[in-house]
Amino acid sequence: MSDWLDHSVLVDVDVPVEMAWGLWSDLEQMPRWMKWIDSVTVLPENPELSRWKLATRGLEFTWLSRITNLVPEQIIQWESVDGLPNRGAIRFYDRKGSTTVKLTVSYDVPAIVKWMDNLFLGRVVEGELQADLNRFRTYALAVKQQSS
């Protein structure tokens, strides 16, 4: 038996939505701001599929992910098709010169793990996701500055 844990975090970034979208839609760049993501490889034969590797504290997980919904400058939605069960979306809200970025991630955990450690696990994951978005904001602002 298993259960899904869901997390949502958001950040305001002082860059245009086109820039925020451009950075996130280049999936292979995500390890630059997502601490736990070791690598992302988009499959050349099918750009809707990408191979992900998560590595932290001696643990390593991989999965193949499929983009299920893509609306430029609005949303990238995905779900895993093998490996670590997960799904989620990154949403972009145009604030006329700045962007609100909202990341929602859901992942499947064994029921016993959820029963034993749901609150702790949830706080750790949410804290890391928020830190990732904060790193994205810093990264995006640096890219904006370089392009000025």
PDB file of N, CA and C in Angstrom, residues 44-132:
ATOM      1  N   PRO A  44      16.468  12.740 -26.828  1.00  0.00           N
ATOM      2  CA  PRO A  44      16.479  13.368 -28.156  1.00  0.00           C
ATOM      3  C   PRO A  44      15.401  12.816 -29.085  1.00  0.00           C
ATOM      4  N   GLU A  45      15.084  11.544 -28.936  1.00  0.00           N
ATOM      5  CA  GLU A  45      14.082  10.937 -29.827  1.00  0.00           C
ATOM      6  C   GLU A  45      12.650  11.301 -29.447  1.00  0.00           C
ATOM      7  N   ASN A  46      12.452  11.827 -28.225  1.00  0.00           N
ATOM      8  CA  ASN A  46      11.116  12.241 -27.793  1.00  0.00           C
ATOM      9  C   ASN A  46      11.255  13.320 -26.716  1.00  0.00           C
ATOM     10  N   PRO A  47      11.229  14.609 -27.095  1.00  0.00           N
ATOM     11  CA  PRO A  47      11.469  15.698 -26.145  1.00  0.00           C
ATOM     12  C   PRO A  47      10.410  15.825 -25.038  1.00  0.00           C
ATOM     13  N   GLU A  48       9.306  15.080 -25.144  1.00  0.00           N
ATOM     14  CA  GLU A  48       8.323  15.082 -24.051  1.00  0.00           C
ATOM     15  C   GLU A  48       8.784  14.204 -22.886  1.00  0.00           C
ATOM     16  N   LEU A  49       9.807  13.375 -23.117  1.00  0.00           N
ATOM     17  CA  LEU A  49      10.321  12.479 -22.094  1.00  0.00           C
ATOM     18  C   LEU A  49      11.686  12.955 -21.603  1.00  0.00           C
ATOM     19  N   SER A  50      11.903  12.813 -20.305  1.00  0.00           N
ATOM     20  CA  SER A  50      13.198  13.165 -19.738  1.00  0.00           C
ATOM     21  C   SER A  50      13.540  12.194 -18.616  1.00  0.00           C
ATOM     22  N   ARG A  51      14.839  11.908 -18.497  1.00  0.00           N
ATOM     23  CA  ARG A  51      15.366  11.009 -17.463  1.00  0.00           C
ATOM     24  C   ARG A  51      15.916  11.874 -16.338  1.00  0.00           C
ATOM     25  N   TRP A  52      15.442  11.623 -15.096  1.00  0.00           N
ATOM     26  CA  TRP A  52      15.810  12.419 -13.923  1.00  0.00           C
ATOM     27  C   TRP A  52      16.587  11.564 -12.942  1.00  0.00           C
ATOM     28  N   LYS A  53      17.540  12.216 -12.262  1.00  0.00           N
ATOM     29  CA  LYS A  53      18.279  11.552 -11.193  1.00  0.00           C
ATOM     30  C   LYS A  53      18.287  12.484  -9.983  1.00  0.00           C
ATOM     31  N   LEU A  54      17.773  11.979  -8.871  1.00  0.00           N
ATOM     32  CA  LEU A  54      17.758  12.698  -7.609  1.00  0.00           C
ATOM     33  C   LEU A  54      18.783  12.033  -6.703  1.00  0.00           C
ATOM     34  N   ALA A  55      19.648  12.827  -6.098  1.00  0.00           N
ATOM     35  CA  ALA A  55      20.661  12.275  -5.197  1.00  0.00           C
ATOM     36  C   ALA A  55      20.781  13.182  -3.975  1.00  0.00           C
ATOM     37  N   THR A  56      20.624  12.603  -2.792  1.00  0.00           N
ATOM     38  CA  THR A  56      20.789  13.353  -1.556  1.00  0.00           C
ATOM     39  C   THR A  56      21.119  12.413  -0.411  1.00  0.00           C
ATOM     40  N   ARG A  57      22.033  12.814   0.403  1.00  0.00           N
ATOM     41  CA  ARG A  57      22.379  12.082   1.624  1.00  0.00           C
ATOM     42  C   ARG A  57      22.574  10.581   1.389  1.00  0.00           C
ATOM     43  N   GLY A  58      23.260  10.261   0.315  1.00  0.00           N
ATOM     44  CA  GLY A  58      23.554   8.863   0.030  1.00  0.00           C
ATOM     45  C   GLY A  58      22.420   8.112  -0.642  1.00  0.00           C
ATOM     46  N   LEU A  59      21.261   8.742  -0.819  1.00  0.00           N
ATOM     47  CA  LEU A  59      20.136   8.101  -1.512  1.00  0.00           C
ATOM     48  C   LEU A  59      20.127   8.566  -2.963  1.00  0.00           C
ATOM     49  N   GLU A  60      19.720   7.651  -3.830  1.00  0.00           N
ATOM     50  CA  GLU A  60      19.653   7.981  -5.244  1.00  0.00           C
ATOM     51  C   GLU A  60      18.387   7.383  -5.838  1.00  0.00           C
ATOM     52  N   PHE A  61      17.652   8.195  -6.579  1.00  0.00           N
ATOM     53  CA  PHE A  61      16.430   7.758  -7.248  1.00  0.00           C
ATOM     54  C   PHE A  61      16.479   8.246  -8.688  1.00  0.00           C
ATOM     55  N   THR A  62      15.944   7.445  -9.587  1.00  0.00           N
ATOM     56  CA  THR A  62      15.824   7.864 -10.985  1.00  0.00           C
ATOM     57  C   THR A  62      14.397   7.615 -11.451  1.00  0.00           C
ATOM     58  N   TRP A  63      14.010   8.332 -12.470  1.00  0.00           N
ATOM     59  CA  TRP A  63      12.700   8.116 -13.078  1.00  0.00           C
ATOM     60  C   TRP A  63      12.680   8.721 -14.470  1.00  0.00           C
ATOM     61  N   LEU A  64      11.751   8.239 -15.253  1.00  0.00           N
ATOM     62  CA  LEU A  64      11.466   8.781 -16.569  1.00  0.00           C
ATOM     63  C   LEU A  64      10.188   9.587 -16.435  1.00  0.00           C
ATOM     64  N   SER A  65      10.214  10.808 -16.911  1.00  0.00           N
ATOM     65  CA  SER A  65       9.077  11.709 -16.757  1.00  0.00           C
ATOM     66  C   SER A  65       8.526  12.100 -18.126  1.00  0.00           C
ATOM     67  N   ARG A  66       7.209  12.265 -18.181  1.00  0.00           N
ATOM     68  CA  ARG A  66       6.543  12.696 -19.411  1.00  0.00           C
ATOM     69  C   ARG A  66       5.834  14.026 -19.155  1.00  0.00           C
ATOM     70  N   ILE A  67       6.025  14.968 -20.058  1.00  0.00           N
ATOM     71  CA  ILE A  67       5.274  16.227 -19.973  1.00  0.00           C
ATOM     72  C   ILE A  67       3.847  15.933 -20.428  1.00  0.00           C
ATOM     73  N   THR A  68       2.884  16.234 -19.558  1.00  0.00           N
ATOM     74  CA  THR A  68       1.475  15.936 -19.856  1.00  0.00           C
ATOM     75  C   THR A  68       0.693  17.176 -20.264  1.00  0.00           C
ATOM     76  N   ASN A  69       1.226  18.351 -19.947  1.00  0.00           N
ATOM     77  CA  ASN A  69       0.553  19.599 -20.307  1.00  0.00           C
ATOM     78  C   ASN A  69       1.615  20.677 -20.386  1.00  0.00           C
ATOM     79  N   LEU A  70       1.653  21.363 -21.501  1.00  0.00           N
ATOM     80  CA  LEU A  70       2.627  22.432 -21.683  1.00  0.00           C
ATOM     81  C   LEU A  70       1.935  23.596 -22.380  1.00  0.00           C
ATOM     82  N   VAL A  71       1.818  24.704 -21.666  1.00  0.00           N
ATOM     83  CA  VAL A  71       1.269  25.931 -22.230  1.00  0.00           C
ATOM     84  C   VAL A  71       2.349  26.989 -22.039  1.00  0.00           C
ATOM     85  N   PRO A  72       2.984  27.440 -23.131  1.00  0.00           N
ATOM     86  CA  PRO A  72       4.091  28.395 -23.005  1.00  0.00           C
ATOM     87  C   PRO A  72       3.743  29.583 -22.103  1.00  0.00           C
ATOM     88  N   GLU A  73       4.697  29.886 -21.220  1.00  0.00           N
ATOM     89  CA  GLU A  73       4.619  30.999 -20.276  1.00  0.00           C
ATOM     90  C   GLU A  73       3.490  30.858 -19.258  1.00  0.00           C
ATOM     91  N   GLN A  74       2.927  29.628 -19.134  1.00  0.00           N
ATOM     92  CA  GLN A  74       1.878  29.399 -18.150  1.00  0.00           C
ATOM     93  C   GLN A  74       2.110  28.162 -17.287  1.00  0.00           C
ATOM     94  N   ILE A  75       2.343  26.999 -17.914  1.00  0.00           N
ATOM     95  CA  ILE A  75       2.428  25.763 -17.128  1.00  0.00           C
ATOM     96  C   ILE A  75       3.256  24.695 -17.831  1.00  0.00           C
ATOM     97  N   ILE A  76       4.004  23.954 -17.021  1.00  0.00           N
ATOM     98  CA  ILE A  76       4.626  22.703 -17.448  1.00  0.00           C
ATOM     99  C   ILE A  76       4.156  21.664 -16.423  1.00  0.00           C
ATOM    100  N   GLN A  77       3.422  20.681 -16.879  1.00  0.00           N
ATOM    101  CA  GLN A  77       2.898  19.636 -15.997  1.00  0.00           C
ATOM    102  C   GLN A  77       3.517  18.308 -16.409  1.00  0.00           C
ATOM    103  N   TRP A  78       3.818  17.452 -15.421  1.00  0.00           N
ATOM    104  CA  TRP A  78       4.490  16.193 -15.712  1.00  0.00           C
ATOM    105  C   TRP A  78       3.990  15.075 -14.816  1.00  0.00           C
ATOM    106  N   GLU A  79       4.354  13.862 -15.223  1.00  0.00           N
ATOM    107  CA  GLU A  79       4.160  12.685 -14.374  1.00  0.00           C
ATOM    108  C   GLU A  79       5.242  11.674 -14.742  1.00  0.00           C
ATOM    109  N   SER A  80       5.669  10.915 -13.736  1.00  0.00           N
ATOM    110  CA  SER A  80       6.670   9.889 -14.017  1.00  0.00           C
ATOM    111  C   SER A  80       5.983   8.710 -14.694  1.00  0.00           C
ATOM    112  N   VAL A  81       6.735   8.049 -15.569  1.00  0.00           N
ATOM    113  CA  VAL A  81       6.201   6.869 -16.252  1.00  0.00           C
ATOM    114  C   VAL A  81       6.968   5.615 -15.853  1.00  0.00           C
ATOM    115  N   ASP A  82       8.072   5.785 -15.134  1.00  0.00           N
ATOM    116  CA  ASP A  82       8.764   4.662 -14.501  1.00  0.00           C
ATOM    117  C   ASP A  82       9.667   5.205 -13.400  1.00  0.00           C
ATOM    118  N   GLY A  83      10.152   4.332 -12.558  1.00  0.00           N
ATOM    119  CA  GLY A  83      11.019   4.764 -11.465  1.00  0.00           C
ATOM    120  C   GLY A  83      10.224   5.397 -10.332  1.00  0.00           C
ATOM    121  N   LEU A  84      10.805   6.407  -9.682  1.00  0.00           N
ATOM    122  CA  LEU A  84      10.191   7.078  -8.535  1.00  0.00           C
ATOM    123  C   LEU A  84       8.843   7.687  -8.937  1.00  0.00           C
ATOM    124  N   PRO A  85       7.729   7.221  -8.344  1.00  0.00           N
ATOM    125  CA  PRO A  85       6.410   7.753  -8.716  1.00  0.00           C
ATOM    126  C   PRO A  85       6.259   9.209  -8.257  1.00  0.00           C
ATOM    127  N   ASN A  86       6.051  10.110  -9.225  1.00  0.00           N
ATOM    128  CA  ASN A  86       5.840  11.518  -8.906  1.00  0.00           C
ATOM    129  C   ASN A  86       5.090  12.200 -10.028  1.00  0.00           C
ATOM    130  N   ARG A  87       4.546  13.367  -9.694  1.00  0.00           N
ATOM    131  CA  ARG A  87       3.854  14.198 -10.682  1.00  0.00           C
ATOM    132  C   ARG A  87       3.843  15.620 -10.133  1.00  0.00           C
ATOM    133  N   GLY A  88       3.546  16.555 -10.999  1.00  0.00           N
ATOM    134  CA  GLY A  88       3.494  17.923 -10.518  1.00  0.00           C
ATOM    135  C   GLY A  88       3.358  18.915 -11.643  1.00  0.00           C
ATOM    136  N   ALA A  89       3.532  20.185 -11.267  1.00  0.00           N
ATOM    137  CA  ALA A  89       3.402  21.266 -12.238  1.00  0.00           C
ATOM    138  C   ALA A  89       4.208  22.467 -11.756  1.00  0.00           C
ATOM    139  N   ILE A  90       4.715  23.206 -12.718  1.00  0.00           N
ATOM    140  CA  ILE A  90       5.307  24.502 -12.447  1.00  0.00           C
ATOM    141  C   ILE A  90       4.448  25.514 -13.209  1.00  0.00           C
ATOM    142  N   ARG A  91       3.931  26.482 -12.456  1.00  0.00           N
ATOM    143  CA  ARG A  91       3.028  27.479 -13.045  1.00  0.00           C
ATOM    144  C   ARG A  91       3.686  28.852 -12.996  1.00  0.00           C
ATOM    145  N   PHE A  92       3.385  29.649 -14.013  1.00  0.00           N
ATOM    146  CA  PHE A  92       3.955  30.983 -14.142  1.00  0.00           C
ATOM    147  C   PHE A  92       2.817  31.988 -14.211  1.00  0.00           C
ATOM    148  N   TYR A  93       2.872  32.980 -13.354  1.00  0.00           N
ATOM    149  CA  TYR A  93       1.853  34.028 -13.312  1.00  0.00           C
ATOM    150  C   TYR A  93       2.521  35.344 -13.673  1.00  0.00           C
ATOM    151  N   ASP A  94       2.104  35.909 -14.800  1.00  0.00           N
ATOM    152  CA  ASP A  94       2.674  37.159 -15.308  1.00  0.00           C
ATOM    153  C   ASP A  94       2.189  38.317 -14.444  1.00  0.00           C
ATOM    154  N   ARG A  95       3.127  39.020 -13.830  1.00  0.00           N
ATOM    155  CA  ARG A  95       2.810  40.178 -12.981  1.00  0.00           C
ATOM    156  C   ARG A  95       3.287  41.470 -13.643  1.00  0.00           C
ATOM    157  N   LYS A  96       3.310  41.478 -14.981  1.00  0.00           N
ATOM    158  CA  LYS A  96       3.695  42.653 -15.768  1.00  0.00           C
ATOM    159  C   LYS A  96       5.085  43.152 -15.384  1.00  0.00           C
ATOM    160  N   GLY A  97       6.080  42.402 -15.780  1.00  0.00           N
ATOM    161  CA  GLY A  97       7.467  42.752 -15.499  1.00  0.00           C
ATOM    162  C   GLY A  97       8.107  41.848 -14.469  1.00  0.00           C
ATOM    163  N   SER A  98       7.295  41.192 -13.664  1.00  0.00           N
ATOM    164  CA  SER A  98       7.795  40.190 -12.726  1.00  0.00           C
ATOM    165  C   SER A  98       6.908  38.947 -12.870  1.00  0.00           C
ATOM    166  N   THR A  99       7.297  37.884 -12.176  1.00  0.00           N
ATOM    167  CA  THR A  99       6.598  36.607 -12.330  1.00  0.00           C
ATOM    168  C   THR A  99       6.457  35.935 -10.970  1.00  0.00           C
ATOM    169  N   THR A 100       5.281  35.392 -10.717  1.00  0.00           N
ATOM    170  CA  THR A 100       5.113  34.493  -9.581  1.00  0.00           C
ATOM    171  C   THR A 100       5.241  33.074 -10.130  1.00  0.00           C
ATOM    172  N   VAL A 101       6.119  32.295  -9.505  1.00  0.00           N
ATOM    173  CA  VAL A 101       6.362  30.917  -9.922  1.00  0.00           C
ATOM    174  C   VAL A 101       5.846  30.008  -8.810  1.00  0.00           C
ATOM    175  N   LYS A 102       4.972  29.070  -9.178  1.00  0.00           N
ATOM    176  CA  LYS A 102       4.410  28.132  -8.198  1.00  0.00           C
ATOM    177  C   LYS A 102       4.764  26.707  -8.606  1.00  0.00           C
ATOM    178  N   LEU A 103       5.405  25.999  -7.695  1.00  0.00           N
ATOM    179  CA  LEU A 103       5.808  24.616  -7.927  1.00  0.00           C
ATOM    180  C   LEU A 103       4.943  23.704  -7.065  1.00  0.00           C
ATOM    181  N   THR A 104       4.309  22.731  -7.686  1.00  0.00           N
ATOM    182  CA  THR A 104       3.529  21.722  -6.986  1.00  0.00           C
ATOM    183  C   THR A 104       4.134  20.359  -7.316  1.00  0.00           C
ATOM    184  N   VAL A 105       4.473  19.610  -6.286  1.00  0.00           N
ATOM    185  CA  VAL A 105       5.071  18.289  -6.461  1.00  0.00           C
ATOM    186  C   VAL A 105       4.296  17.291  -5.614  1.00  0.00           C
ATOM    187  N   SER A 106       3.977  16.143  -6.192  1.00  0.00           N
ATOM    188  CA  SER A 106       3.342  15.035  -5.481  1.00  0.00           C
ATOM    189  C   SER A 106       4.181  13.792  -5.718  1.00  0.00           C
ATOM    190  N   TYR A 107       4.326  12.975  -4.691  1.00  0.00           N
ATOM    191  CA  TYR A 107       5.103  11.752  -4.847  1.00  0.00           C
ATOM    192  C   TYR A 107       4.480  10.654  -4.010  1.00  0.00           C
ATOM    193  N   ASP A 108       4.687   9.453  -4.476  1.00  0.00           N
ATOM    194  CA  ASP A 108       4.121   8.261  -3.864  1.00  0.00           C
ATOM    195  C   ASP A 108       5.107   7.723  -2.826  1.00  0.00           C
ATOM    196  N   VAL A 109       4.616   7.503  -1.624  1.00  0.00           N
ATOM    197  CA  VAL A 109       5.454   6.907  -0.570  1.00  0.00           C
ATOM    198  C   VAL A 109       4.728   5.708   0.015  1.00  0.00           C
ATOM    199  N   PRO A 110       5.472   4.724   0.476  1.00  0.00           N
ATOM    200  CA  PRO A 110       4.814   3.593   1.134  1.00  0.00           C
ATOM    201  C   PRO A 110       4.005   4.081   2.335  1.00  0.00           C
ATOM    202  N   ALA A 111       2.859   3.476   2.561  1.00  0.00           N
ATOM    203  CA  ALA A 111       1.966   3.894   3.643  1.00  0.00           C
ATOM    204  C   ALA A 111       2.667   3.893   4.995  1.00  0.00           C
ATOM    205  N   ILE A 112       3.556   2.949   5.241  1.00  0.00           N
ATOM    206  CA  ILE A 112       4.225   2.875   6.539  1.00  0.00           C
ATOM    207  C   ILE A 112       5.126   4.094   6.748  1.00  0.00           C
ATOM    208  N   VAL A 113       5.785   4.568   5.674  1.00  0.00           N
ATOM    209  CA  VAL A 113       6.618   5.766   5.783  1.00  0.00           C
ATOM    210  C   VAL A 113       5.742   6.965   6.095  1.00  0.00           C
ATOM    211  N   LYS A 114       4.608   7.061   5.414  1.00  0.00           N
ATOM    212  CA  LYS A 114       3.718   8.191   5.667  1.00  0.00           C
ATOM    213  C   LYS A 114       3.211   8.153   7.105  1.00  0.00           C
ATOM    214  N   TRP A 115       2.838   6.989   7.579  1.00  0.00           N
ATOM    215  CA  TRP A 115       2.325   6.865   8.946  1.00  0.00           C
ATOM    216  C   TRP A 115       3.404   7.232   9.957  1.00  0.00           C
ATOM    217  N   MET A 116       4.621   6.775   9.734  1.00  0.00           N
ATOM    218  CA  MET A 116       5.705   6.993  10.685  1.00  0.00           C
ATOM    219  C   MET A 116       6.209   8.428  10.688  1.00  0.00           C
ATOM    220  N   ASP A 117       6.289   9.051   9.531  1.00  0.00           N
ATOM    221  CA  ASP A 117       7.074  10.259   9.435  1.00  0.00           C
ATOM    222  C   ASP A 117       6.468  11.332   8.539  1.00  0.00           C
ATOM    223  N   ASN A 118       5.170  11.313   8.329  1.00  0.00           N
ATOM    224  CA  ASN A 118       4.542  12.214   7.379  1.00  0.00           C
ATOM    225  C   ASN A 118       4.855  13.680   7.668  1.00  0.00           C
ATOM    226  N   LEU A 119       4.679  14.123   8.891  1.00  0.00           N
ATOM    227  CA  LEU A 119       4.883  15.530   9.201  1.00  0.00           C
ATOM    228  C   LEU A 119       6.339  15.940   9.022  1.00  0.00           C
ATOM    229  N   PHE A 120       7.250  15.136   9.518  1.00  0.00           N
ATOM    230  CA  PHE A 120       8.669  15.445   9.380  1.00  0.00           C
ATOM    231  C   PHE A 120       9.084  15.452   7.910  1.00  0.00           C
ATOM    232  N   LEU A 121       8.730  14.400   7.189  1.00  0.00           N
ATOM    233  CA  LEU A 121       9.074  14.286   5.772  1.00  0.00           C
ATOM    234  C   LEU A 121       8.496  15.464   4.996  1.00  0.00           C
ATOM    235  N   GLY A 122       7.242  15.793   5.277  1.00  0.00           N
ATOM    236  CA  GLY A 122       6.592  16.903   4.592  1.00  0.00           C
ATOM    237  C   GLY A 122       7.303  18.224   4.821  1.00  0.00           C
ATOM    238  N   ARG A 123       7.701  18.485   6.058  1.00  0.00           N
ATOM    239  CA  ARG A 123       8.402  19.743   6.367  1.00  0.00           C
ATOM    240  C   ARG A 123       9.758  19.796   5.667  1.00  0.00           C
ATOM    241  N   VAL A 124      10.473  18.682   5.663  1.00  0.00           N
ATOM    242  CA  VAL A 124      11.784  18.638   5.006  1.00  0.00           C
ATOM    243  C   VAL A 124      11.633  18.889   3.505  1.00  0.00           C
ATOM    244  N   VAL A 125      10.720  18.170   2.862  1.00  0.00           N
ATOM    245  CA  VAL A 125      10.555  18.303   1.415  1.00  0.00           C
ATOM    246  C   VAL A 125      10.082  19.707   1.065  1.00  0.00           C
ATOM    247  N   GLU A 126       9.091  20.223   1.774  1.00  0.00           N
ATOM    248  CA  GLU A 126       8.585  21.562   1.477  1.00  0.00           C
ATOM    249  C   GLU A 126       9.674  22.615   1.682  1.00  0.00           C
ATOM    250  N   GLY A 127      10.463  22.461   2.736  1.00  0.00           N
ATOM    251  CA  GLY A 127      11.563  23.391   2.979  1.00  0.00           C
ATOM    252  C   GLY A 127      12.578  23.360   1.854  1.00  0.00           C
ATOM    253  N   GLU A 128      12.898  22.168   1.364  1.00  0.00           N
ATOM    254  CA  GLU A 128      13.850  22.047   0.258  1.00  0.00           C
ATOM    255  C   GLU A 128      13.288  22.621  -1.036  1.00  0.00           C
ATOM    256  N   LEU A 129      11.995  22.368  -1.301  1.00  0.00           N
ATOM    257  CA  LEU A 129      11.383  22.921  -2.514  1.00  0.00           C
ATOM    258  C   LEU A 129      11.372  24.446  -2.473  1.00  0.00           C
ATOM    259  N   GLN A 130      11.076  25.018  -1.296  1.00  0.00           N
ATOM    260  CA  GLN A 130      11.085  26.472  -1.170  1.00  0.00           C
ATOM    261  C   GLN A 130      12.502  27.007  -1.375  1.00  0.00           C
ATOM    262  N   ALA A 131      13.495  26.320  -0.817  1.00  0.00           N
ATOM    263  CA  ALA A 131      14.891  26.719  -1.013  1.00  0.00           C
ATOM    264  C   ALA A 131      15.262  26.650  -2.499  1.00  0.00           C
ATOM    265  N   ASP A 132      14.759  25.629  -3.211  1.00  0.00           N
ATOM    266  CA  ASP A 132      15.001  25.521  -4.648  1.00  0.00           C
ATOM    267  C   ASP A 132      14.434  26.732  -5.383  1.00  0.00           C
TER     268      ASP A 132
END
